[in-house]
GROMACS .gro file of N, CA and C in nm:
model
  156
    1UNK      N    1  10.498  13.979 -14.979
    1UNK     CA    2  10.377  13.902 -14.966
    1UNK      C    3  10.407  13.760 -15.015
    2UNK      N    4  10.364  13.610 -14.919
    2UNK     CA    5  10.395  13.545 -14.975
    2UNK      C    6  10.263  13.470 -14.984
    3UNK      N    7  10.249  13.342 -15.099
    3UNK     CA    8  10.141  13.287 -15.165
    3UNK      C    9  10.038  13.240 -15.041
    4UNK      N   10  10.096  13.172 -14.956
    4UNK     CA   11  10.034  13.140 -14.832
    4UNK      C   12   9.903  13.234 -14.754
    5UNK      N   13   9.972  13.360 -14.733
    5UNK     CA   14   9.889  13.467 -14.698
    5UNK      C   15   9.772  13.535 -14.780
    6UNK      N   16   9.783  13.480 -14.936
    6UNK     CA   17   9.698  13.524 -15.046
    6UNK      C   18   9.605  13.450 -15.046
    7UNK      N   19   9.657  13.322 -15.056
    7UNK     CA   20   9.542  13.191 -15.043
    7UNK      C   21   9.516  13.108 -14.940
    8UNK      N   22   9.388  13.043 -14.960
    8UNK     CA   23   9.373  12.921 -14.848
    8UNK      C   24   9.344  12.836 -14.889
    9UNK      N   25   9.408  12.707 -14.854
    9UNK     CA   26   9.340  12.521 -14.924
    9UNK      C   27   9.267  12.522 -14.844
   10UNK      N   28   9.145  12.481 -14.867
   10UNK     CA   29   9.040  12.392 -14.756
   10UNK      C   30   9.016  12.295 -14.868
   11UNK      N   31   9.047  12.187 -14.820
   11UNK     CA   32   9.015  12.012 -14.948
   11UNK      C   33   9.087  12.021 -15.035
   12UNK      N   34   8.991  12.042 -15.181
   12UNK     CA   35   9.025  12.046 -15.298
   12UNK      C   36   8.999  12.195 -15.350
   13UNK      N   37   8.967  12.269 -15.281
   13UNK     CA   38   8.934  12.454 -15.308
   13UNK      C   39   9.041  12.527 -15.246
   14UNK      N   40   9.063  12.643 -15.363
   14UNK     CA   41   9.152  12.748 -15.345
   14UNK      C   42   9.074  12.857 -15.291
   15UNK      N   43   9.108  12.915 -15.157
   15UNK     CA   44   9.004  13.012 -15.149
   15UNK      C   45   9.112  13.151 -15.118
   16UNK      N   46   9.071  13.256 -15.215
   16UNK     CA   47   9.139  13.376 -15.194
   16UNK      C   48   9.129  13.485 -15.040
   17UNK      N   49   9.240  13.502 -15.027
   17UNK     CA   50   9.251  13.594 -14.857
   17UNK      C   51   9.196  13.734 -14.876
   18UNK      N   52   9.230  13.767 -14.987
   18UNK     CA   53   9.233  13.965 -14.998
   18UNK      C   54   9.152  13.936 -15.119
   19UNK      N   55   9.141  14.102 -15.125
   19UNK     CA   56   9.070  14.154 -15.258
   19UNK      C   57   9.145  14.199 -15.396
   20UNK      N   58   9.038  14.196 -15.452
   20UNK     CA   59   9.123  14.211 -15.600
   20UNK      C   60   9.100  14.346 -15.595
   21UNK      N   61   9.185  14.416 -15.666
   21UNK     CA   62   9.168  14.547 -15.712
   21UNK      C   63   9.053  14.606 -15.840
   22UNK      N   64   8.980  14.727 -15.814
   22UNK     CA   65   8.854  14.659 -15.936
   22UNK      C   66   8.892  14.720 -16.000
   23UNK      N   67   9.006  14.807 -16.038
   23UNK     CA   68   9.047  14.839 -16.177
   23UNK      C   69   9.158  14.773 -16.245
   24UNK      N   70   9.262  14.670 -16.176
   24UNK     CA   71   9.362  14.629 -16.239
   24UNK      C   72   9.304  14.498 -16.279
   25UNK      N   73   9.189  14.419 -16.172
   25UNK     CA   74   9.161  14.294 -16.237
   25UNK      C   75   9.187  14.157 -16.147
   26UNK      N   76   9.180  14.053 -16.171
   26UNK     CA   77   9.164  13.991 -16.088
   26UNK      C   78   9.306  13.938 -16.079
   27UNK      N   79   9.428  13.956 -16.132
   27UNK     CA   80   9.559  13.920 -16.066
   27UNK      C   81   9.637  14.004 -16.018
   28UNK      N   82   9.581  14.143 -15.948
   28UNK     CA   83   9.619  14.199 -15.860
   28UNK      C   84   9.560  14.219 -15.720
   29UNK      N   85   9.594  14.229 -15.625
   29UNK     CA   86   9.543  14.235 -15.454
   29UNK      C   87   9.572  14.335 -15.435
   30UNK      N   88   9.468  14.396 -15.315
   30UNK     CA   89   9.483  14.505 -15.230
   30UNK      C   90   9.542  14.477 -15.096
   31UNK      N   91   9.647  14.549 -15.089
   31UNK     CA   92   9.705  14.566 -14.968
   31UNK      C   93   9.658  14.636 -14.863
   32UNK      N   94   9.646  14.542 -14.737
   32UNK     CA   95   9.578  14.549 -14.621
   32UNK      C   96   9.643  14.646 -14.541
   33UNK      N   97   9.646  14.757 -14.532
   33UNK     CA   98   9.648  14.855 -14.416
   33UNK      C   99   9.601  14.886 -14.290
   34UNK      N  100   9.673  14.924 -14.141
   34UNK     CA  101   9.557  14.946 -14.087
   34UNK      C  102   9.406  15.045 -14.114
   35UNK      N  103   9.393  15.150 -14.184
   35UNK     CA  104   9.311  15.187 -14.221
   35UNK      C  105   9.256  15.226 -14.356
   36UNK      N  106   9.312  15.124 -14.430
   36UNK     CA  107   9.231  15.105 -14.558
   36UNK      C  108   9.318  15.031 -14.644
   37UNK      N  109   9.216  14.973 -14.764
   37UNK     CA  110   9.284  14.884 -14.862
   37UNK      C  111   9.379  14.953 -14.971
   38UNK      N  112   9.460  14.922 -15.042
   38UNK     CA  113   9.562  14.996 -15.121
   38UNK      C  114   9.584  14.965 -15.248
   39UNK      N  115   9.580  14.953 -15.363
   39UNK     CA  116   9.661  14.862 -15.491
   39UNK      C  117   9.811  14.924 -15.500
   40UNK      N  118   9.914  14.837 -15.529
   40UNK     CA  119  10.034  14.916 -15.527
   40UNK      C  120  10.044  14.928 -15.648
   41UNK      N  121   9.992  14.857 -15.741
   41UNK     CA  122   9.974  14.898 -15.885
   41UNK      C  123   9.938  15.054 -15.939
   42UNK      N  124   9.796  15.046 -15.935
   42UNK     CA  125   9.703  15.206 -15.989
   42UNK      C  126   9.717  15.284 -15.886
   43UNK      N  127   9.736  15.220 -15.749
   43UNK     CA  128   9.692  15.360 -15.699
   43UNK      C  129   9.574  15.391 -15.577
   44UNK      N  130   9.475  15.242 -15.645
   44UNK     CA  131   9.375  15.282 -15.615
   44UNK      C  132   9.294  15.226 -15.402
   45UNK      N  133   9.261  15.295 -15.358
   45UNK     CA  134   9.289  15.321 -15.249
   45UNK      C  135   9.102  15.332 -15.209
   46UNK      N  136   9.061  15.227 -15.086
   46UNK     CA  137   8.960  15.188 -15.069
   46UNK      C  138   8.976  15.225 -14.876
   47UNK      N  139   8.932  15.347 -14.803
   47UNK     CA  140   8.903  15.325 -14.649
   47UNK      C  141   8.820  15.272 -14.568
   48UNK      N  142   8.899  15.211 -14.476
   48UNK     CA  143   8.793  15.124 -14.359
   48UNK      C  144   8.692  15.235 -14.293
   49UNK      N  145   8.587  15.151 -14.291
   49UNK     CA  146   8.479  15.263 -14.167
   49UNK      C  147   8.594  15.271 -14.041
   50UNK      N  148   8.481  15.378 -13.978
   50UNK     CA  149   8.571  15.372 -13.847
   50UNK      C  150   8.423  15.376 -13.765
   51UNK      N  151   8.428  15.258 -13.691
   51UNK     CA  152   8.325  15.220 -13.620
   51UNK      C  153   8.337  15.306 -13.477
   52UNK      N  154   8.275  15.387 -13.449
   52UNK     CA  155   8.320  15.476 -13.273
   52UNK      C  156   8.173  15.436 -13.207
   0.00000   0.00000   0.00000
C-alpha cells in the first residue's frame, strides 16, 4: 500500500481514502477486498452488502 492510495490533497486538506479500523484506531486502515473490508492487524473483518 502506498501513501498516495491512503490519502488525497485537495488545496490545503488531507483527505483520507479508506477506513480506519474501529478497534485498532485511527492509524490503522482496512483493506479493501472485493467483498469486504479487512484489518491485517486484529483481524477484524467488515462485509459488503450484496445488492441483487
Amino acid at each position: 500500500m502506498m501513501k498516495r492510495e491512503v490519502f488525497k490533497v485537495e488545496g490545503d486538506k488531507i483527505i483520507r481514502q479508506r477506513k480506519h479500523c474501529p478497534k485498532c484506531g485511527e492509524g490503522v486502515f482496512l483493506a479493501e477486498h472485493k467483498d469486504r473490508l479487512s484489518c491485517g492487524k486484529c483481524g477484524y473483518t467488515e462485509f459488503k452488502a450484496k445488492n441483487a
